[in-house]
């Protein structure tokens, strides 16, 4: 009897491994794997977002001078989590694992990433939740791939699909999130990963649906920019010129990060000392310039509708770049994409203050696109994501600015694992 049961089980598993022969459509067994990955990714992202919002609301009660000890303590706690539970790594590690570790993202790093990032993001660090979400949902894709007994490129594709579900949940842009999960792996032979585009798209759509159901998210622009009206072919030239300005500050950001990285790595202090020190500095910046606190999801709207003067905007620009650089280099965990969009918004407003005849929306979106494409080397996905987040439906000017940022970016990438030399090795 036992032998017969085992035989039945083996036959059942063999049937599951085979394609659905009676299916007259394009979709097959793999479609359901991508869909399940997206659904699970959406549930994880929704749960993380709810916890993050409640924790942020609690810590937001500490304002004024209290923001300094609050951010210092949260930095210390995040460092202790990393020290005792394990270092979850950053976006560099995610890219390396996808490229050189057969596409496997290890779930063992998730507890440390979730806890440390909650302290960092909720307390007001200038890093967003995109990196934690991508790490957790990408590793979930790897875990599900092992359950489905996938190997090789199929496993890598499911990990990328998991990453895409995380990006999509945050940005609310299934197409942009899918492309971003591929473009962030940028290197000389990055085109090989575009075989994962359909898995990423399917997972992104299901993730978006689940995330929207959990947090009751609507369809529409996140940031309240004024309506843009196309005035002629010169708008493309303006977009490229604004893109050059955004790229210039992308270079500044990269060099500021390298400068602070040398400072924080000058002595081999424990991680919790670095995160504690970073928390004190970030708290002081947030005390004097409260709008630089947090990663910018809500603060961008505050900036757009604030009618700030030129001098104040310049100060905001300088101290936001410093805040992002210190957050990144002092060991705090999170992503820097939306904070860079905040910098681009500030740049666009400064340009409008200097040249009032300039279309504010075109200046803001172009600067946002260029600085992000310069730092992350993701021109296509940046264009689509910004079109979704800003409601800017004219994609071509954004693409001109994105490509300007991409082609004028430093030859040595900010994300070291995107280096072509590593790809050739």
mmCIF file with all atom_site columns, C-alpha atoms in Angstrom, residues 165-329:
data_model
loop_
_atom_site.group_PDB
_atom_site.id
_atom_site.type_symbol
_atom_site.label_atom_id
_atom_site.label_alt_id
_atom_site.label_comp_id
_atom_site.label_asym_id
_atom_site.label_entity_id
_atom_site.label_seq_id
_atom_site.pdbx_PDB_ins_code
_atom_site.Cartn_x
_atom_site.Cartn_y
_atom_site.Cartn_z
_atom_site.occupancy
_atom_site.B_iso_or_equiv
_atom_site.pdbx_formal_charge
_atom_site.auth_seq_id
_atom_site.auth_comp_id
_atom_site.auth_asym_id
_atom_site.auth_atom_id
_atom_site.pdbx_PDB_model_num
ATOM 1   C CA . UNK A 1 165 ? 6.736  43.109 -7.703  1.00 0.00 ? 165 UNK A CA 1
ATOM 2   C CA . UNK A 1 166 ? 8.523  45.087 -4.968  1.00 0.00 ? 166 UNK A CA 1
ATOM 3   C CA . UNK A 1 167 ? 9.385  48.019 -7.243  1.00 0.00 ? 167 UNK A CA 1
ATOM 4   C CA . UNK A 1 168 ? 5.839  48.089 -8.620  1.00 0.00 ? 168 UNK A CA 1
ATOM 5   C CA . UNK A 1 169 ? 4.210  48.144 -5.187  1.00 0.00 ? 169 UNK A CA 1
ATOM 6   C CA . UNK A 1 170 ? 6.171  51.249 -4.207  1.00 0.00 ? 170 UNK A CA 1
ATOM 7   C CA . UNK A 1 171 ? 5.948  53.171 -7.485  1.00 0.00 ? 171 UNK A CA 1
ATOM 8   C CA . UNK A 1 172 ? 2.455  52.068 -8.520  1.00 0.00 ? 172 UNK A CA 1
ATOM 9   C CA . UNK A 1 173 ? 3.760  51.521 -12.067 1.00 0.00 ? 173 UNK A CA 1
ATOM 10  C CA . UNK A 1 174 ? 3.727  47.873 -13.277 1.00 0.00 ? 174 UNK A CA 1
ATOM 11  C CA . UNK A 1 175 ? 5.524  48.592 -16.549 1.00 0.00 ? 175 UNK A CA 1
ATOM 12  C CA . UNK A 1 176 ? 8.057  50.972 -14.967 1.00 0.00 ? 176 UNK A CA 1
ATOM 13  C CA . UNK A 1 177 ? 8.674  48.627 -12.034 1.00 0.00 ? 177 UNK A CA 1
ATOM 14  C CA . UNK A 1 178 ? 9.253  45.686 -14.398 1.00 0.00 ? 178 UNK A CA 1
ATOM 15  C CA . UNK A 1 179 ? 11.764 47.595 -16.498 1.00 0.00 ? 179 UNK A CA 1
ATOM 16  C CA . UNK A 1 180 ? 13.497 48.980 -13.414 1.00 0.00 ? 180 UNK A CA 1
ATOM 17  C CA . UNK A 1 181 ? 14.108 45.458 -12.060 1.00 0.00 ? 181 UNK A CA 1
ATOM 18  C CA . UNK A 1 182 ? 15.933 44.703 -15.329 1.00 0.00 ? 182 UNK A CA 1
ATOM 19  C CA . UNK A 1 183 ? 17.715 48.004 -15.903 1.00 0.00 ? 183 UNK A CA 1
ATOM 20  C CA . UNK A 1 184 ? 19.129 48.154 -12.366 1.00 0.00 ? 184 UNK A CA 1
ATOM 21  C CA . UNK A 1 185 ? 21.167 45.064 -13.378 1.00 0.00 ? 185 UNK A CA 1
ATOM 22  C CA . UNK A 1 186 ? 22.790 47.283 -16.018 1.00 0.00 ? 186 UNK A CA 1
ATOM 23  C CA . UNK A 1 187 ? 26.112 46.231 -17.505 1.00 0.00 ? 187 UNK A CA 1
ATOM 24  C CA . UNK A 1 188 ? 27.596 45.538 -20.918 1.00 0.00 ? 188 UNK A CA 1
ATOM 25  C CA . UNK A 1 189 ? 25.529 42.378 -21.457 1.00 0.00 ? 189 UNK A CA 1
ATOM 26  C CA . UNK A 1 190 ? 22.379 43.451 -19.599 1.00 0.00 ? 190 UNK A CA 1
ATOM 27  C CA . UNK A 1 191 ? 20.212 42.604 -22.606 1.00 0.00 ? 191 UNK A CA 1
ATOM 28  C CA . UNK A 1 192 ? 20.407 38.935 -21.592 1.00 0.00 ? 192 UNK A CA 1
ATOM 29  C CA . UNK A 1 193 ? 18.065 39.665 -18.676 1.00 0.00 ? 193 UNK A CA 1
ATOM 30  C CA . UNK A 1 194 ? 15.258 40.939 -20.899 1.00 0.00 ? 194 UNK A CA 1
ATOM 31  C CA . UNK A 1 195 ? 14.083 37.356 -21.308 1.00 0.00 ? 195 UNK A CA 1
ATOM 32  C CA . UNK A 1 196 ? 12.648 37.958 -17.815 1.00 0.00 ? 196 UNK A CA 1
ATOM 33  C CA . UNK A 1 197 ? 10.448 40.858 -18.986 1.00 0.00 ? 197 UNK A CA 1
ATOM 34  C CA . UNK A 1 198 ? 7.213  38.836 -19.266 1.00 0.00 ? 198 UNK A CA 1
ATOM 35  C CA . UNK A 1 199 ? 7.636  37.164 -15.830 1.00 0.00 ? 199 UNK A CA 1
ATOM 36  C CA . UNK A 1 200 ? 8.374  40.614 -14.376 1.00 0.00 ? 200 UNK A CA 1
ATOM 37  C CA . UNK A 1 201 ? 5.297  42.161 -16.044 1.00 0.00 ? 201 UNK A CA 1
ATOM 38  C CA . UNK A 1 202 ? 2.952  39.405 -14.869 1.00 0.00 ? 202 UNK A CA 1
ATOM 39  C CA . UNK A 1 203 ? 4.287  39.504 -11.294 1.00 0.00 ? 203 UNK A CA 1
ATOM 40  C CA . UNK A 1 204 ? 4.122  43.323 -11.311 1.00 0.00 ? 204 UNK A CA 1
ATOM 41  C CA . UNK A 1 205 ? 0.462  43.401 -12.370 1.00 0.00 ? 205 UNK A CA 1
ATOM 42  C CA . UNK A 1 206 ? -0.605 40.945 -9.681  1.00 0.00 ? 206 UNK A CA 1
ATOM 43  C CA . UNK A 1 207 ? 1.537  42.700 -7.078  1.00 0.00 ? 207 UNK A CA 1
ATOM 44  C CA . UNK A 1 208 ? -0.001 46.065 -7.987  1.00 0.00 ? 208 UNK A CA 1
ATOM 45  C CA . UNK A 1 209 ? -3.491 44.610 -7.667  1.00 0.00 ? 209 UNK A CA 1
ATOM 46  C CA . UNK A 1 210 ? -2.821 43.072 -4.247  1.00 0.00 ? 210 UNK A CA 1
ATOM 47  C CA . UNK A 1 211 ? -0.987 46.145 -2.915  1.00 0.00 ? 211 UNK A CA 1
ATOM 48  C CA . UNK A 1 212 ? -3.823 48.423 -4.067  1.00 0.00 ? 212 UNK A CA 1
ATOM 49  C CA . UNK A 1 213 ? -6.383 46.205 -2.330  1.00 0.00 ? 213 UNK A CA 1
ATOM 50  C CA . UNK A 1 214 ? -4.427 46.205 0.941   1.00 0.00 ? 214 UNK A CA 1
ATOM 51  C CA . UNK A 1 215 ? -3.687 49.944 1.228   1.00 0.00 ? 215 UNK A CA 1
ATOM 52  C CA . UNK A 1 216 ? -6.689 51.150 -0.863  1.00 0.00 ? 216 UNK A CA 1
ATOM 53  C CA . UNK A 1 217 ? -4.463 52.865 -3.410  1.00 0.00 ? 217 UNK A CA 1
ATOM 54  C CA . UNK A 1 218 ? -6.139 54.635 -6.327  1.00 0.00 ? 218 UNK A CA 1
ATOM 55  C CA . UNK A 1 219 ? -4.954 55.172 -9.881  1.00 0.00 ? 219 UNK A CA 1
ATOM 56  C CA . UNK A 1 220 ? -3.461 58.598 -10.529 1.00 0.00 ? 220 UNK A CA 1
ATOM 57  C CA . UNK A 1 221 ? -0.455 60.852 -10.036 1.00 0.00 ? 221 UNK A CA 1
ATOM 58  C CA . UNK A 1 222 ? 1.257  60.863 -6.634  1.00 0.00 ? 222 UNK A CA 1
ATOM 59  C CA . UNK A 1 223 ? 2.718  64.377 -6.915  1.00 0.00 ? 223 UNK A CA 1
ATOM 60  C CA . UNK A 1 224 ? 0.591  67.445 -7.666  1.00 0.00 ? 224 UNK A CA 1
ATOM 61  C CA . UNK A 1 225 ? 2.421  69.131 -10.518 1.00 0.00 ? 225 UNK A CA 1
ATOM 62  C CA . UNK A 1 226 ? 0.726  71.742 -12.683 1.00 0.00 ? 226 UNK A CA 1
ATOM 63  C CA . UNK A 1 227 ? -0.556 70.554 -16.042 1.00 0.00 ? 227 UNK A CA 1
ATOM 64  C CA . UNK A 1 228 ? 2.108  70.725 -18.750 1.00 0.00 ? 228 UNK A CA 1
ATOM 65  C CA . UNK A 1 229 ? 1.224  72.094 -22.193 1.00 0.00 ? 229 UNK A CA 1
ATOM 66  C CA . UNK A 1 230 ? 3.489  71.294 -25.102 1.00 0.00 ? 230 UNK A CA 1
ATOM 67  C CA . UNK A 1 231 ? 4.654  74.530 -26.736 1.00 0.00 ? 231 UNK A CA 1
ATOM 68  C CA . UNK A 1 232 ? 6.804  73.257 -29.579 1.00 0.00 ? 232 UNK A CA 1
ATOM 69  C CA . UNK A 1 233 ? 9.881  71.304 -30.562 1.00 0.00 ? 233 UNK A CA 1
ATOM 70  C CA . UNK A 1 234 ? 12.081 73.541 -28.397 1.00 0.00 ? 234 UNK A CA 1
ATOM 71  C CA . UNK A 1 235 ? 10.624 71.807 -25.342 1.00 0.00 ? 235 UNK A CA 1
ATOM 72  C CA . UNK A 1 236 ? 12.873 68.846 -26.163 1.00 0.00 ? 236 UNK A CA 1
ATOM 73  C CA . UNK A 1 237 ? 15.892 71.156 -26.133 1.00 0.00 ? 237 UNK A CA 1
ATOM 74  C CA . UNK A 1 238 ? 14.781 72.616 -22.791 1.00 0.00 ? 238 UNK A CA 1
ATOM 75  C CA . UNK A 1 239 ? 14.335 69.083 -21.418 1.00 0.00 ? 239 UNK A CA 1
ATOM 76  C CA . UNK A 1 240 ? 17.900 68.205 -22.460 1.00 0.00 ? 240 UNK A CA 1
ATOM 77  C CA . UNK A 1 241 ? 19.279 71.440 -20.963 1.00 0.00 ? 241 UNK A CA 1
ATOM 78  C CA . UNK A 1 242 ? 17.457 70.844 -17.688 1.00 0.00 ? 242 UNK A CA 1
ATOM 79  C CA . UNK A 1 243 ? 18.765 67.284 -17.903 1.00 0.00 ? 243 UNK A CA 1
ATOM 80  C CA . UNK A 1 244 ? 22.336 68.612 -18.046 1.00 0.00 ? 244 UNK A CA 1
ATOM 81  C CA . UNK A 1 245 ? 21.694 70.574 -14.834 1.00 0.00 ? 245 UNK A CA 1
ATOM 82  C CA . UNK A 1 246 ? 20.230 67.450 -13.178 1.00 0.00 ? 246 UNK A CA 1
ATOM 83  C CA . UNK A 1 247 ? 23.187 65.356 -14.350 1.00 0.00 ? 247 UNK A CA 1
ATOM 84  C CA . UNK A 1 248 ? 25.651 67.903 -12.947 1.00 0.00 ? 248 UNK A CA 1
ATOM 85  C CA . UNK A 1 249 ? 24.066 67.548 -9.523  1.00 0.00 ? 249 UNK A CA 1
ATOM 86  C CA . UNK A 1 250 ? 24.038 63.781 -10.000 1.00 0.00 ? 250 UNK A CA 1
ATOM 87  C CA . UNK A 1 251 ? 27.831 63.993 -10.273 1.00 0.00 ? 251 UNK A CA 1
ATOM 88  C CA . UNK A 1 252 ? 27.933 66.198 -7.166  1.00 0.00 ? 252 UNK A CA 1
ATOM 89  C CA . UNK A 1 253 ? 25.821 63.677 -5.270  1.00 0.00 ? 253 UNK A CA 1
ATOM 90  C CA . UNK A 1 254 ? 28.108 60.795 -6.276  1.00 0.00 ? 254 UNK A CA 1
ATOM 91  C CA . UNK A 1 255 ? 31.256 62.649 -5.171  1.00 0.00 ? 255 UNK A CA 1
ATOM 92  C CA . UNK A 1 256 ? 29.646 63.762 -1.894  1.00 0.00 ? 256 UNK A CA 1
ATOM 93  C CA . UNK A 1 257 ? 28.759 60.117 -1.171  1.00 0.00 ? 257 UNK A CA 1
ATOM 94  C CA . UNK A 1 258 ? 32.333 59.021 -1.902  1.00 0.00 ? 258 UNK A CA 1
ATOM 95  C CA . UNK A 1 259 ? 33.647 61.764 0.392   1.00 0.00 ? 259 UNK A CA 1
ATOM 96  C CA . UNK A 1 260 ? 31.479 60.713 3.334   1.00 0.00 ? 260 UNK A CA 1
ATOM 97  C CA . UNK A 1 261 ? 32.197 57.056 2.637   1.00 0.00 ? 261 UNK A CA 1
ATOM 98  C CA . UNK A 1 262 ? 35.899 57.726 3.181   1.00 0.00 ? 262 UNK A CA 1
ATOM 99  C CA . UNK A 1 263 ? 35.106 59.541 6.431   1.00 0.00 ? 263 UNK A CA 1
ATOM 100 C CA . UNK A 1 264 ? 32.897 56.754 7.819   1.00 0.00 ? 264 UNK A CA 1
ATOM 101 C CA . UNK A 1 265 ? 35.373 54.063 6.722   1.00 0.00 ? 265 UNK A CA 1
ATOM 102 C CA . UNK A 1 266 ? 38.456 55.903 8.019   1.00 0.00 ? 266 UNK A CA 1
ATOM 103 C CA . UNK A 1 267 ? 38.357 53.867 11.223  1.00 0.00 ? 267 UNK A CA 1
ATOM 104 C CA . UNK A 1 268 ? 36.863 50.398 11.666  1.00 0.00 ? 268 UNK A CA 1
ATOM 105 C CA . UNK A 1 269 ? 34.148 51.285 14.145  1.00 0.00 ? 269 UNK A CA 1
ATOM 106 C CA . UNK A 1 270 ? 31.256 48.872 14.781  1.00 0.00 ? 270 UNK A CA 1
ATOM 107 C CA . UNK A 1 271 ? 28.250 49.434 12.548  1.00 0.00 ? 271 UNK A CA 1
ATOM 108 C CA . UNK A 1 272 ? 26.063 50.659 15.427  1.00 0.00 ? 272 UNK A CA 1
ATOM 109 C CA . UNK A 1 273 ? 28.541 53.465 16.201  1.00 0.00 ? 273 UNK A CA 1
ATOM 110 C CA . UNK A 1 274 ? 28.364 54.612 12.581  1.00 0.00 ? 274 UNK A CA 1
ATOM 111 C CA . UNK A 1 275 ? 24.555 54.476 12.436  1.00 0.00 ? 275 UNK A CA 1
ATOM 112 C CA . UNK A 1 276 ? 24.336 56.285 15.797  1.00 0.00 ? 276 UNK A CA 1
ATOM 113 C CA . UNK A 1 277 ? 26.678 59.040 14.581  1.00 0.00 ? 277 UNK A CA 1
ATOM 114 C CA . UNK A 1 278 ? 24.775 59.306 11.305  1.00 0.00 ? 278 UNK A CA 1
ATOM 115 C CA . UNK A 1 279 ? 21.511 59.596 13.272  1.00 0.00 ? 279 UNK A CA 1
ATOM 116 C CA . UNK A 1 280 ? 22.843 62.548 15.287  1.00 0.00 ? 280 UNK A CA 1
ATOM 117 C CA . UNK A 1 281 ? 23.936 64.429 12.141  1.00 0.00 ? 281 UNK A CA 1
ATOM 118 C CA . UNK A 1 282 ? 20.672 63.648 10.334  1.00 0.00 ? 282 UNK A CA 1
ATOM 119 C CA . UNK A 1 283 ? 18.701 64.777 13.395  1.00 0.00 ? 283 UNK A CA 1
ATOM 120 C CA . UNK A 1 284 ? 20.517 68.122 13.437  1.00 0.00 ? 284 UNK A CA 1
ATOM 121 C CA . UNK A 1 285 ? 19.785 68.657 9.714   1.00 0.00 ? 285 UNK A CA 1
ATOM 122 C CA . UNK A 1 286 ? 16.124 67.690 10.226  1.00 0.00 ? 286 UNK A CA 1
ATOM 123 C CA . UNK A 1 287 ? 15.869 70.078 13.197  1.00 0.00 ? 287 UNK A CA 1
ATOM 124 C CA . UNK A 1 288 ? 16.944 73.098 11.153  1.00 0.00 ? 288 UNK A CA 1
ATOM 125 C CA . UNK A 1 289 ? 15.307 71.963 7.871   1.00 0.00 ? 289 UNK A CA 1
ATOM 126 C CA . UNK A 1 290 ? 12.311 69.732 8.723   1.00 0.00 ? 290 UNK A CA 1
ATOM 127 C CA . UNK A 1 291 ? 11.358 69.280 5.054   1.00 0.00 ? 291 UNK A CA 1
ATOM 128 C CA . UNK A 1 292 ? 14.582 67.291 4.485   1.00 0.00 ? 292 UNK A CA 1
ATOM 129 C CA . UNK A 1 293 ? 13.403 64.671 6.982   1.00 0.00 ? 293 UNK A CA 1
ATOM 130 C CA . UNK A 1 294 ? 11.986 61.434 5.494   1.00 0.00 ? 294 UNK A CA 1
ATOM 131 C CA . UNK A 1 295 ? 12.501 60.094 1.993   1.00 0.00 ? 295 UNK A CA 1
ATOM 132 C CA . UNK A 1 296 ? 10.251 62.561 0.156   1.00 0.00 ? 296 UNK A CA 1
ATOM 133 C CA . UNK A 1 297 ? 7.077  60.644 -0.728  1.00 0.00 ? 297 UNK A CA 1
ATOM 134 C CA . UNK A 1 298 ? 4.872  63.314 0.907   1.00 0.00 ? 298 UNK A CA 1
ATOM 135 C CA . UNK A 1 299 ? 7.485  66.085 1.167   1.00 0.00 ? 299 UNK A CA 1
ATOM 136 C CA . UNK A 1 300 ? 7.670  66.543 -2.622  1.00 0.00 ? 300 UNK A CA 1
ATOM 137 C CA . UNK A 1 301 ? 4.063  67.790 -2.656  1.00 0.00 ? 301 UNK A CA 1
ATOM 138 C CA . UNK A 1 302 ? 4.887  70.069 0.274   1.00 0.00 ? 302 UNK A CA 1
ATOM 139 C CA . UNK A 1 303 ? 7.836  71.444 -1.683  1.00 0.00 ? 303 UNK A CA 1
ATOM 140 C CA . UNK A 1 304 ? 5.813  71.994 -4.871  1.00 0.00 ? 304 UNK A CA 1
ATOM 141 C CA . UNK A 1 305 ? 2.991  73.833 -3.100  1.00 0.00 ? 305 UNK A CA 1
ATOM 142 C CA . UNK A 1 306 ? 5.162  75.731 -0.619  1.00 0.00 ? 306 UNK A CA 1
ATOM 143 C CA . UNK A 1 307 ? 6.076  78.801 -2.692  1.00 0.00 ? 307 UNK A CA 1
ATOM 144 C CA . UNK A 1 308 ? 9.579  78.907 -1.129  1.00 0.00 ? 308 UNK A CA 1
ATOM 145 C CA . UNK A 1 309 ? 12.128 81.596 -1.922  1.00 0.00 ? 309 UNK A CA 1
ATOM 146 C CA . UNK A 1 310 ? 15.319 81.023 -3.915  1.00 0.00 ? 310 UNK A CA 1
ATOM 147 C CA . UNK A 1 311 ? 17.723 81.172 -0.942  1.00 0.00 ? 311 UNK A CA 1
ATOM 148 C CA . UNK A 1 312 ? 15.701 78.661 1.050   1.00 0.00 ? 312 UNK A CA 1
ATOM 149 C CA . UNK A 1 313 ? 15.489 76.284 -1.940  1.00 0.00 ? 313 UNK A CA 1
ATOM 150 C CA . UNK A 1 314 ? 19.269 76.403 -2.371  1.00 0.00 ? 314 UNK A CA 1
ATOM 151 C CA . UNK A 1 315 ? 19.728 75.529 1.313   1.00 0.00 ? 315 UNK A CA 1
ATOM 152 C CA . UNK A 1 316 ? 17.228 72.673 0.964   1.00 0.00 ? 316 UNK A CA 1
ATOM 153 C CA . UNK A 1 317 ? 19.108 71.382 -2.087  1.00 0.00 ? 317 UNK A CA 1
ATOM 154 C CA . UNK A 1 318 ? 22.480 71.420 -0.310  1.00 0.00 ? 318 UNK A CA 1
ATOM 155 C CA . UNK A 1 319 ? 21.280 69.846 2.926   1.00 0.00 ? 319 UNK A CA 1
ATOM 156 C CA . UNK A 1 320 ? 19.111 67.209 1.233   1.00 0.00 ? 320 UNK A CA 1
ATOM 157 C CA . UNK A 1 321 ? 22.111 66.009 -0.787  1.00 0.00 ? 321 UNK A CA 1
ATOM 158 C CA . UNK A 1 322 ? 24.150 65.939 2.439   1.00 0.00 ? 322 UNK A CA 1
ATOM 159 C CA . UNK A 1 323 ? 21.334 64.085 4.251   1.00 0.00 ? 323 UNK A CA 1
ATOM 160 C CA . UNK A 1 324 ? 21.076 61.398 1.542   1.00 0.00 ? 324 UNK A CA 1
ATOM 161 C CA . UNK A 1 325 ? 24.868 60.970 1.400   1.00 0.00 ? 325 UNK A CA 1
ATOM 162 C CA . UNK A 1 326 ? 25.180 60.649 5.199   1.00 0.00 ? 326 UNK A CA 1
ATOM 163 C CA . UNK A 1 327 ? 22.258 58.233 5.347   1.00 0.00 ? 327 UNK A CA 1
ATOM 164 C CA . UNK A 1 328 ? 23.788 56.035 2.631   1.00 0.00 ? 328 UNK A CA 1
ATOM 165 C CA . UNK A 1 329 ? 27.341 56.014 4.009   1.00 0.00 ? 329 UNK A CA 1
#
